[in-house]
PDB file of C-alpha atoms and ligand atoms in Angstrom:
ATOM      1  CA  MET A   1      -7.216  -5.815 -29.653  1.00  0.00           C
ATOM      2  CA  ALA A   2      -4.040  -4.050 -30.321  1.00  0.00           C
ATOM      3  CA  GLU A   3      -0.779  -5.759 -29.632  1.00  0.00           C
ATOM      4  CA  TYR A   4       0.857  -4.052 -26.681  1.00  0.00           C
ATOM      5  CA  LEU A   5       4.567  -4.369 -26.582  1.00  0.00           C
ATOM      6  CA  SER A   6       5.918  -2.797 -23.459  1.00  0.00           C
ATOM      7  CA  CYS A   7       5.626  -2.849 -19.697  1.00  0.00           C
ATOM      8  CA  VAL A   8       7.393  -0.246 -17.613  1.00  0.00           C
ATOM      9  CA  HIS A   9       5.935  -1.310 -14.260  1.00  0.00           C
ATOM     10  CA  THR A  10       7.775  -4.487 -13.328  1.00  0.00           C
ATOM     11  CA  HIS A  11       8.865  -5.940  -9.992  1.00  0.00           C
ATOM     12  CA  THR A  12      11.559  -8.567  -9.531  1.00  0.00           C
ATOM     13  CA  GLU A  13      13.456 -10.274  -6.718  1.00  0.00           C
ATOM     14  CA  PHE A  14      14.954  -6.877  -5.875  1.00  0.00           C
ATOM     15  CA  CYS A  15      11.645  -6.162  -4.083  1.00  0.00           C
ATOM     16  CA  ASP A  16       8.470  -8.234  -3.819  1.00  0.00           C
ATOM     17  CA  GLY A  17       8.601  -9.770  -7.313  1.00  0.00           C
ATOM     18  CA  LYS A  18       8.993 -13.507  -7.744  1.00  0.00           C
ATOM     19  CA  SER A  19      11.365 -13.645 -10.735  1.00  0.00           C
ATOM     20  CA  SER A  20      14.852 -12.386 -11.461  1.00  0.00           C
ATOM     21  CA  MET A  21      15.445  -9.425 -13.773  1.00  0.00           C
ATOM     22  CA  GLU A  22      16.992 -11.724 -16.375  1.00  0.00           C
ATOM     23  CA  GLU A  23      14.013 -14.099 -16.269  1.00  0.00           C
ATOM     24  CA  MET A  24      11.744 -11.111 -16.905  1.00  0.00           C
ATOM     25  CA  VAL A  25      13.869  -9.997 -19.865  1.00  0.00           C
ATOM     26  CA  LEU A  26      13.761 -13.488 -21.407  1.00  0.00           C
ATOM     27  CA  ALA A  27       9.977 -13.619 -20.972  1.00  0.00           C
ATOM     28  CA  ALA A  28       9.601 -10.173 -22.555  1.00  0.00           C
ATOM     29  CA  LEU A  29      11.756 -11.273 -25.508  1.00  0.00           C
ATOM     30  CA  GLU A  30       9.595 -14.354 -25.932  1.00  0.00           C
ATOM     31  CA  MET A  31       6.549 -12.062 -26.010  1.00  0.00           C
ATOM     32  CA  ASN A  32       8.216  -9.808 -28.606  1.00  0.00           C
ATOM     33  CA  TYR A  33       8.116  -6.822 -26.297  1.00  0.00           C
ATOM     34  CA  LYS A  34       9.862  -3.770 -27.669  1.00  0.00           C
ATOM     35  CA  SER A  35      10.786  -2.545 -24.234  1.00  0.00           C
ATOM     36  CA  LEU A  36      10.752  -3.521 -20.590  1.00  0.00           C
ATOM     37  CA  GLY A  37      11.186  -1.173 -17.666  1.00  0.00           C
ATOM     38  CA  PHE A  38      12.094  -2.268 -14.149  1.00  0.00           C
ATOM     39  CA  SER A  39      10.428  -0.435 -11.288  1.00  0.00           C
ATOM     40  CA  PRO A  40      11.419  -1.867  -7.896  1.00  0.00           C
ATOM     41  CA  HIS A  41       9.660  -0.399  -4.852  1.00  0.00           C
ATOM     42  CA  SER A  42      11.915   2.350  -3.565  1.00  0.00           C
ATOM     43  CA  PRO A  43      13.682   1.795  -0.215  1.00  0.00           C
ATOM     44  CA  LEU A  44      11.563   2.830   2.765  1.00  0.00           C
ATOM     45  CA  PRO A  45      12.594   4.268   6.115  1.00  0.00           C
ATOM     46  CA  TYR A  46      10.815   1.536   8.100  1.00  0.00           C
ATOM     47  CA  GLU A  47      10.855  -2.247   8.383  1.00  0.00           C
ATOM     48  CA  ASN A  48       8.834  -3.923   5.625  1.00  0.00           C
ATOM     49  CA  ASP A  49       8.786  -7.029   3.449  1.00  0.00           C
ATOM     50  CA  TRP A  50       8.049  -5.526   0.054  1.00  0.00           C
ATOM     51  CA  ALA A  51      10.423  -2.672  -0.853  1.00  0.00           C
ATOM     52  CA  MET A  52      13.979  -2.819  -2.165  1.00  0.00           C
ATOM     53  CA  LYS A  53      16.715  -2.496   0.472  1.00  0.00           C
ATOM     54  CA  LYS A  54      18.808   0.644   0.152  1.00  0.00           C
ATOM     55  CA  GLU A  55      22.016  -1.402   0.169  1.00  0.00           C
ATOM     56  CA  ASP A  56      20.781  -3.333  -2.898  1.00  0.00           C
ATOM     57  CA  LEU A  57      20.628  -0.235  -5.123  1.00  0.00           C
ATOM     58  CA  PRO A  58      24.160  -0.650  -6.563  1.00  0.00           C
ATOM     59  CA  ALA A  59      23.440  -4.302  -7.420  1.00  0.00           C
ATOM     60  CA  TYR A  60      20.191  -3.273  -9.090  1.00  0.00           C
ATOM     61  CA  PHE A  61      21.920  -0.719 -11.318  1.00  0.00           C
ATOM     62  CA  ALA A  62      24.730  -3.195 -12.086  1.00  0.00           C
ATOM     63  CA  GLU A  63      22.278  -5.924 -13.080  1.00  0.00           C
ATOM     64  CA  HIS A  64      20.397  -3.534 -15.338  1.00  0.00           C
ATOM     65  CA  ALA A  65      23.688  -2.552 -17.021  1.00  0.00           C
ATOM     66  CA  ARG A  66      24.701  -6.207 -17.438  1.00  0.00           C
ATOM     67  CA  LEU A  67      21.348  -7.139 -19.003  1.00  0.00           C
ATOM     68  CA  LYS A  68      21.484  -4.117 -21.281  1.00  0.00           C
ATOM     69  CA  ARG A  69      24.869  -5.263 -22.556  1.00  0.00           C
ATOM     70  CA  LEU A  70      23.563  -8.793 -23.113  1.00  0.00           C
ATOM     71  CA  TYR A  71      20.126  -8.088 -24.588  1.00  0.00           C
ATOM     72  CA  GLY A  72      20.115  -4.369 -25.380  1.00  0.00           C
ATOM     73  CA  ASP A  73      20.249  -4.911 -29.132  1.00  0.00           C
ATOM     74  CA  ARG A  74      16.995  -6.885 -28.988  1.00  0.00           C
ATOM     75  CA  ILE A  75      14.947  -5.019 -26.407  1.00  0.00           C
ATOM     76  CA  ASP A  76      14.997  -1.569 -24.865  1.00  0.00           C
ATOM     77  CA  LEU A  77      15.679  -2.131 -21.140  1.00  0.00           C
ATOM     78  CA  LEU A  78      14.822   0.785 -18.881  1.00  0.00           C
ATOM     79  CA  CYS A  79      16.009   1.342 -15.355  1.00  0.00           C
ATOM     80  CA  GLY A  80      13.219   2.878 -13.302  1.00  0.00           C
ATOM     81  CA  ILE A  81      11.825   2.879  -9.806  1.00  0.00           C
ATOM     82  CA  GLU A  82       8.418   2.938  -8.177  1.00  0.00           C
ATOM     83  CA  TRP A  83       8.989   5.841  -5.840  1.00  0.00           C
ATOM     84  CA  ASP A  84       6.841   5.585  -2.767  1.00  0.00           C
ATOM     85  CA  GLU A  85       5.495   8.767  -1.205  1.00  0.00           C
ATOM     86  CA  GLU A  86       7.111   7.686   2.078  1.00  0.00           C
ATOM     87  CA  SER A  87      10.587   7.195   0.606  1.00  0.00           C
ATOM     88  CA  THR A  88      12.850  10.001   1.659  1.00  0.00           C
ATOM     89  CA  ASP A  89      15.345  10.078  -1.182  1.00  0.00           C
ATOM     90  CA  LEU A  90      15.450   9.218  -4.847  1.00  0.00           C
ATOM     91  CA  PRO A  91      18.563   7.650  -6.396  1.00  0.00           C
ATOM     92  CA  ASP A  92      20.304   9.340  -9.339  1.00  0.00           C
ATOM     93  CA  GLY A  93      20.718   7.735 -12.746  1.00  0.00           C
ATOM     94  CA  LEU A  94      17.184   6.429 -13.338  1.00  0.00           C
ATOM     95  CA  ASP A  95      15.515   6.390 -16.767  1.00  0.00           C
ATOM     96  CA  TYR A  96      12.118   7.225 -15.255  1.00  0.00           C
ATOM     97  CA  VAL A  97      10.161   7.385 -12.015  1.00  0.00           C
ATOM     98  CA  ILE A  98       6.696   6.046 -11.181  1.00  0.00           C
ATOM     99  CA  GLY A  99       5.254   8.013  -8.257  1.00  0.00           C
ATOM    100  CA  SER A 100       2.953   5.960  -6.024  1.00  0.00           C
ATOM    101  CA  VAL A 101       1.196   5.934  -2.678  1.00  0.00           C
ATOM    102  CA  HIS A 102       0.863   2.563  -0.945  1.00  0.00           C
ATOM    103  CA  SER A 103       1.000   3.297   2.746  1.00  0.00           C
ATOM    104  CA  PHE A 104       0.711   6.295   4.993  1.00  0.00           C
ATOM    105  CA  SER A 105       0.335   7.566   8.520  1.00  0.00           C
ATOM    106  CA  LYS A 106      -2.950   9.193   9.367  1.00  0.00           C
ATOM    107  CA  ARG A 107      -5.120   9.281  12.458  1.00  0.00           C
ATOM    108  CA  GLY A 108      -2.329   7.883  14.554  1.00  0.00           C
ATOM    109  CA  ILE A 109      -1.909   4.714  12.521  1.00  0.00           C
ATOM    110  CA  HIS A 110       0.503   3.677   9.815  1.00  0.00           C
ATOM    111  CA  PHE A 111      -0.962   1.333   7.239  1.00  0.00           C
ATOM    112  CA  SER A 112      -0.890   0.174   3.624  1.00  0.00           C
ATOM    113  CA  VAL A 113      -3.993   0.252   1.416  1.00  0.00           C
ATOM    114  CA  ASP A 114      -2.924  -2.760  -0.641  1.00  0.00           C
ATOM    115  CA  TYR A 115      -1.497  -5.196   1.911  1.00  0.00           C
ATOM    116  CA  SER A 116      -4.613  -7.245   2.729  1.00  0.00           C
ATOM    117  CA  LYS A 117      -8.364  -6.901   2.848  1.00  0.00           C
ATOM    118  CA  ASP A 118      -8.414  -7.703   6.571  1.00  0.00           C
ATOM    119  CA  LEU A 119      -5.925  -4.970   7.376  1.00  0.00           C
ATOM    120  CA  LEU A 120      -7.837  -2.434   5.290  1.00  0.00           C
ATOM    121  CA  ALA A 121     -11.127  -3.386   6.957  1.00  0.00           C
ATOM    122  CA  ARG A 122      -9.568  -2.977  10.401  1.00  0.00           C
ATOM    123  CA  VAL A 123      -8.084   0.419   9.507  1.00  0.00           C
ATOM    124  CA  VAL A 124     -11.407   1.684   8.153  1.00  0.00           C
ATOM    125  CA  LYS A 125     -13.235   0.475  11.253  1.00  0.00           C
ATOM    126  CA  GLU A 126     -10.775   1.511  13.935  1.00  0.00           C
ATOM    127  CA  GLY A 127      -9.021   4.504  12.362  1.00  0.00           C
ATOM    128  CA  TYR A 128     -11.800   5.997  10.270  1.00  0.00           C
ATOM    129  CA  ASP A 129     -14.981   5.060  12.179  1.00  0.00           C
ATOM    130  CA  GLY A 130     -16.107   3.117   9.113  1.00  0.00           C
ATOM    131  CA  ASP A 131     -15.752   6.135   6.798  1.00  0.00           C
ATOM    132  CA  PHE A 132     -13.977   4.806   3.706  1.00  0.00           C
ATOM    133  CA  LEU A 133     -14.512   8.124   1.961  1.00  0.00           C
ATOM    134  CA  ALA A 134     -12.313   9.832   4.562  1.00  0.00           C
ATOM    135  CA  LEU A 135      -9.561   7.312   3.846  1.00  0.00           C
ATOM    136  CA  CYS A 136      -9.880   8.064   0.120  1.00  0.00           C
ATOM    137  CA  ALA A 137      -9.548  11.783   0.882  1.00  0.00           C
ATOM    138  CA  ASP A 138      -6.335  11.197   2.865  1.00  0.00           C
ATOM    139  CA  TYR A 139      -4.918   9.019   0.100  1.00  0.00           C
ATOM    140  CA  TYR A 140      -5.716  11.565  -2.621  1.00  0.00           C
ATOM    141  CA  GLU A 141      -4.108  14.353  -0.650  1.00  0.00           C
ATOM    142  CA  LEU A 142      -0.856  12.363  -0.642  1.00  0.00           C
ATOM    143  CA  LEU A 143      -1.258  11.292  -4.263  1.00  0.00           C
ATOM    144  CA  CYS A 144      -1.490  14.938  -5.315  1.00  0.00           C
ATOM    145  CA  THR A 145       1.636  15.733  -3.295  1.00  0.00           C
ATOM    146  CA  GLN A 146       3.513  12.860  -4.903  1.00  0.00           C
ATOM    147  CA  GLY A 147       2.310  13.611  -8.444  1.00  0.00           C
ATOM    148  CA  ALA A 148       3.305  17.270  -8.106  1.00  0.00           C
ATOM    149  CA  LYS A 149       6.972  16.310  -7.623  1.00  0.00           C
ATOM    150  CA  LYS A 150       8.843  17.139 -10.792  1.00  0.00           C
ATOM    151  CA  GLN A 151      10.925  13.936 -10.638  1.00  0.00           C
ATOM    152  CA  VAL A 152       7.782  11.830 -11.166  1.00  0.00           C
ATOM    153  CA  ASP A 153       7.185  10.817 -14.797  1.00  0.00           C
ATOM    154  CA  ILE A 154       4.276   8.419 -14.304  1.00  0.00           C
ATOM    155  CA  LEU A 155       1.571   8.524 -11.644  1.00  0.00           C
ATOM    156  CA  GLY A 156       1.037   4.979 -10.362  1.00  0.00           C
ATOM    157  CA  HIS A 157      -2.298   3.190  -9.800  1.00  0.00           C
ATOM    158  CA  PHE A 158      -4.506   6.246  -9.206  1.00  0.00           C
ATOM    159  CA  ASP A 159      -7.142   4.505  -7.031  1.00  0.00           C
ATOM    160  CA  LEU A 160      -5.198   1.620  -5.511  1.00  0.00           C
ATOM    161  CA  PHE A 161      -7.457   1.582  -2.414  1.00  0.00           C
ATOM    162  CA  PHE A 162     -10.063  -0.165  -4.589  1.00  0.00           C
ATOM    163  CA  LYS A 163      -7.918  -3.303  -4.696  1.00  0.00           C
ATOM    164  CA  TYR A 164     -10.094  -5.087  -2.119  1.00  0.00           C
ATOM    165  CA  ASN A 165     -13.362  -3.355  -2.976  1.00  0.00           C
ATOM    166  CA  LYS A 166     -14.907  -6.428  -4.557  1.00  0.00           C
ATOM    167  CA  ASP A 167     -18.641  -5.918  -5.200  1.00  0.00           C
ATOM    168  CA  GLY A 168     -18.401  -2.521  -3.554  1.00  0.00           C
ATOM    169  CA  CYS A 169     -17.776  -4.007  -0.100  1.00  0.00           C
ATOM    170  CA  PHE A 170     -16.021  -0.837   1.096  1.00  0.00           C
ATOM    171  CA  ILE A 171     -17.655   1.797  -1.093  1.00  0.00           C
ATOM    172  CA  ASP A 172     -19.862   2.266  -4.151  1.00  0.00           C
ATOM    173  CA  GLU A 173     -17.312   3.349  -6.734  1.00  0.00           C
ATOM    174  CA  ASN A 174     -19.886   5.569  -8.442  1.00  0.00           C
ATOM    175  CA  ASP A 175     -21.022   7.317  -5.273  1.00  0.00           C
ATOM    176  CA  PRO A 176     -21.164  11.007  -6.269  1.00  0.00           C
ATOM    177  CA  ARG A 177     -19.368  12.001  -3.054  1.00  0.00           C
ATOM    178  CA  TYR A 178     -16.511   9.672  -3.963  1.00  0.00           C
ATOM    179  CA  LEU A 179     -16.408  10.828  -7.584  1.00  0.00           C
ATOM    180  CA  ALA A 180     -16.246  14.459  -6.470  1.00  0.00           C
ATOM    181  CA  LEU A 181     -13.101  13.623  -4.469  1.00  0.00           C
ATOM    182  CA  ALA A 182     -11.510  11.619  -7.265  1.00  0.00           C
ATOM    183  CA  PHE A 183     -12.280  14.251  -9.926  1.00  0.00           C
ATOM    184  CA  LYS A 184     -10.846  16.974  -7.730  1.00  0.00           C
ATOM    185  CA  ALA A 185      -7.584  15.015  -7.421  1.00  0.00           C
ATOM    186  CA  ALA A 186      -7.560  14.255 -11.167  1.00  0.00           C
ATOM    187  CA  ASP A 187      -8.113  17.910 -12.099  1.00  0.00           C
ATOM    188  CA  GLU A 188      -5.521  19.128  -9.632  1.00  0.00           C
ATOM    189  CA  LEU A 189      -2.888  16.708 -10.920  1.00  0.00           C
ATOM    190  CA  VAL A 190      -3.419  17.488 -14.599  1.00  0.00           C
ATOM    191  CA  LEU A 191      -3.316  21.195 -13.868  1.00  0.00           C
ATOM    192  CA  ALA A 192      -0.152  20.941 -11.755  1.00  0.00           C
ATOM    193  CA  ARG A 193       1.612  18.537 -14.104  1.00  0.00           C
ATOM    194  CA  PRO A 194       0.469  18.683 -17.735  1.00  0.00           C
ATOM    195  CA  ASP A 195       3.570  16.631 -18.609  1.00  0.00           C
ATOM    196  CA  LEU A 196       2.688  13.738 -16.272  1.00  0.00           C
ATOM    197  CA  TYR A 197       1.744  10.310 -17.617  1.00  0.00           C
ATOM    198  CA  PHE A 198      -1.125   8.621 -15.824  1.00  0.00           C
ATOM    199  CA  GLU A 199      -0.738   4.895 -15.532  1.00  0.00           C
ATOM    200  CA  ILE A 200      -3.469   2.582 -16.775  1.00  0.00           C
ATOM    201  CA  ASN A 201      -2.514  -0.319 -14.531  1.00  0.00           C
ATOM    202  CA  VAL A 202      -4.019  -3.741 -15.249  1.00  0.00           C
ATOM    203  CA  GLY A 203      -2.122  -5.452 -12.398  1.00  0.00           C
ATOM    204  CA  GLY A 204      -5.217  -5.501 -10.189  1.00  0.00           C
ATOM    205  CA  MET A 205      -7.188  -7.239 -12.948  1.00  0.00           C
ATOM    206  CA  ALA A 206      -4.579  -9.970 -13.243  1.00  0.00           C
ATOM    207  CA  ARG A 207      -3.795 -10.386  -9.556  1.00  0.00           C
ATOM    208  CA  ALA A 208      -6.731  -9.143  -7.498  1.00  0.00           C
ATOM    209  CA  GLY A 209      -9.735  -9.801  -9.745  1.00  0.00           C
ATOM    210  CA  ARG A 210     -10.509  -6.128 -10.393  1.00  0.00           C
ATOM    211  CA  PRO A 211     -13.068  -5.770 -13.208  1.00  0.00           C
ATOM    212  CA  TYR A 212     -11.100  -2.893 -14.752  1.00  0.00           C
ATOM    213  CA  PRO A 213      -7.747  -1.169 -14.347  1.00  0.00           C
ATOM    214  CA  TYR A 214      -6.687   1.552 -11.977  1.00  0.00           C
ATOM    215  CA  PRO A 215      -8.024   4.179 -12.451  1.00  0.00           C
ATOM    216  CA  ALA A 216     -11.675   3.099 -12.675  1.00  0.00           C
ATOM    217  CA  PRO A 217     -13.509   4.111 -15.899  1.00  0.00           C
ATOM    218  CA  ALA A 218     -15.195   7.280 -14.610  1.00  0.00           C
ATOM    219  CA  VAL A 219     -11.877   8.732 -13.476  1.00  0.00           C
ATOM    220  CA  LEU A 220     -10.113   7.594 -16.623  1.00  0.00           C
ATOM    221  CA  CYS A 221     -12.711   9.469 -18.674  1.00  0.00           C
ATOM    222  CA  ARG A 222     -12.341  12.553 -16.483  1.00  0.00           C
ATOM    223  CA  LEU A 223      -8.560  12.495 -16.937  1.00  0.00           C
ATOM    224  CA  LYS A 224      -8.982  12.043 -20.671  1.00  0.00           C
ATOM    225  CA  GLU A 225     -11.379  15.006 -20.827  1.00  0.00           C
ATOM    226  CA  ARG A 226      -8.794  17.100 -19.031  1.00  0.00           C
ATOM    227  CA  GLY A 227      -6.172  16.197 -21.635  1.00  0.00           C
ATOM    228  CA  ALA A 228      -4.125  13.729 -19.560  1.00  0.00           C
ATOM    229  CA  ARG A 229      -1.643  11.364 -21.189  1.00  0.00           C
ATOM    230  CA  PHE A 230      -1.626   7.655 -20.377  1.00  0.00           C
ATOM    231  CA  VAL A 231       0.796   4.766 -20.265  1.00  0.00           C
ATOM    232  CA  LEU A 232      -0.411   1.161 -20.109  1.00  0.00           C
ATOM    233  CA  THR A 233       1.340  -1.151 -17.633  1.00  0.00           C
ATOM    234  CA  GLY A 234       0.945  -4.633 -16.179  1.00  0.00           C
ATOM    235  CA  ASP A 235       2.491  -4.030 -12.724  1.00  0.00           C
ATOM    236  CA  CYS A 236       4.024  -7.479 -13.255  1.00  0.00           C
ATOM    237  CA  HIS A 237       5.436  -9.354 -10.260  1.00  0.00           C
ATOM    238  CA  SER A 238       6.447 -12.584 -12.017  1.00  0.00           C
ATOM    239  CA  VAL A 239       7.374 -14.140 -15.350  1.00  0.00           C
ATOM    240  CA  GLU A 240       3.979 -15.851 -15.396  1.00  0.00           C
ATOM    241  CA  GLN A 241       2.181 -12.530 -15.114  1.00  0.00           C
ATOM    242  CA  LEU A 242       4.347 -10.931 -17.789  1.00  0.00           C
ATOM    243  CA  LYS A 243       3.744 -13.873 -20.118  1.00  0.00           C
ATOM    244  CA  ARG A 244      -0.011 -13.589 -19.665  1.00  0.00           C
ATOM    245  CA  GLY A 245       0.457 -10.149 -21.181  1.00  0.00           C
ATOM    246  CA  TYR A 246      -2.418  -7.795 -21.729  1.00  0.00           C
ATOM    247  CA  GLY A 247      -4.423 -10.381 -23.614  1.00  0.00           C
ATOM    248  CA  ALA A 248      -5.579 -12.048 -20.387  1.00  0.00           C
ATOM    249  CA  VAL A 249      -7.416  -8.915 -19.325  1.00  0.00           C
ATOM    250  CA  ASP A 250     -10.109  -7.152 -21.275  1.00  0.00           C
ATOM    251  CA  VAL A 251      -8.644  -3.812 -22.235  1.00  0.00           C
ATOM    252  CA  SER A 252     -11.017  -3.278 -25.156  1.00  0.00           C
ATOM    253  CA  PHE A 253     -12.390  -0.205 -23.356  1.00  0.00           C
ATOM    254  CA  LEU A 254      -9.085   1.487 -24.154  1.00  0.00           C
ATOM    255  CA  ASP A 255      -9.971   1.567 -27.815  1.00  0.00           C
ATOM    256  CA  ARG A 256     -13.293   3.180 -26.932  1.00  0.00           C
ATOM    257  CA  LEU A 257     -11.518   5.646 -24.710  1.00  0.00           C
ATOM    258  CA  SER A 258      -8.798   6.703 -27.062  1.00  0.00           C
ATOM    259  CA  GLY A 259     -10.152   5.742 -30.438  1.00  0.00           C
ATOM    260  CA  SER A 260      -6.617   4.806 -31.313  1.00  0.00           C
ATOM    261  CA  LEU A 261      -4.149   2.054 -30.694  1.00  0.00           C
ATOM    262  CA  TYR A 262      -0.755   2.683 -29.236  1.00  0.00           C
ATOM    263  CA  LEU A 263       2.403   4.507 -29.828  1.00  0.00           C
ATOM    264  CA  LEU A 264       5.733   3.722 -28.240  1.00  0.00           C
ATOM    265  CA  ASP A 265       7.493   6.853 -27.068  1.00  0.00           C
ATOM    266  CA  GLY A 266      11.248   7.361 -26.983  1.00  0.00           C
ATOM    267  CA  ARG A 267      11.449   5.982 -23.468  1.00  0.00           C
ATOM    268  CA  GLY A 268       9.606   2.755 -24.176  1.00  0.00           C
ATOM    269  CA  PHE A 269       6.213   3.730 -22.816  1.00  0.00           C
ATOM    270  CA  VAL A 270       3.138   2.425 -24.633  1.00  0.00           C
ATOM    271  CA  LEU A 271       0.998   5.516 -24.764  1.00  0.00           C
ATOM    272  CA  PHE A 272      -2.707   6.083 -25.300  1.00  0.00           C
TER     273      PHE A 272
HETATM  274 ZN1   ZN B 301       2.509   0.072  -6.558  1.00  0.00          ZN
HETATM  275 ZN1   ZN B 302       4.168  -1.776  -8.487  1.00  0.00          ZN
END
C-alpha cells in the first residue's frame, strides 16, 4: 500500500474533536505527514453539540497562525472548514472548504443523518413512512446544491447516510433504484463542477465499522468514469485516529481504482 501523507479533514476541540490542534500537529509530525488541514464544522444557526461556535472563529484562525509559525517549516498546515449546507455564512481567509450535508429539514422534521442509528431509524419510520430511498433523494438534492457552490473545493462524504447501514439494515446499497439516484447526483455534480474534488473518506471505516469509504465502490467507479478528481481523507476526530493512519483500513481498492499511487497537490491534498 502506498504511504499516504496528508489529511485535510480533521476535527479538534474547536468542534466535536477530542484533541487540540497542537496535539494533532504533533501526531501528524510523528507520522511524517507532509500536510495537515483543519476542518472544524462550520457554525450553525441552531443549538447543537458538534459544530464550532461562531465566536470561536477568531481563536481558531489565531491558533492556526500560531501553529504555522511554530511548525510550518516541518509540515504544511492548512486552515479549512467543513461547511455545512445549513450554515448561513462562510468566513473569509480559509485555505479550502469541504462542503458537506449532515442534517436537514424535510417533511416537517429537522434531523441529522449521522447522529445515531436510533434517531435515523425513527426519522425513516415517522418522517418517511419507512422509505429510506426517499430520504436518500432529499439528501442528494441538498448535496448537489452544496457541491454546486463555487466556494466548495472538496465534496464531503458523498453517501454519509450509509453510516448506520450495517448489513444493509436500512437499504441494499446495490439496489438499482438507489444506484440510479446516486449516479444522477454524481453525474450532476461532475457536470456542474469539473474542478471539484470528491472526498474518499475513510472515517466511517475507522469509527463506524463501514466496510469501505464514502462513497461506496459503485459510486466511486461512476465518479471515476465521469472524470472526477479525488482526495483521500481520514475525517479524524482524535490523535488516536490520526495515528492509526490509513494503514488501519484497507484502502487497497484505491490502487485498483486509480492504477496509481498518490500525488500531493499544492494545497496539501493527497490526490488519486
Ligand atoms: Zn462531516
Ligand atoms: Zn468531518
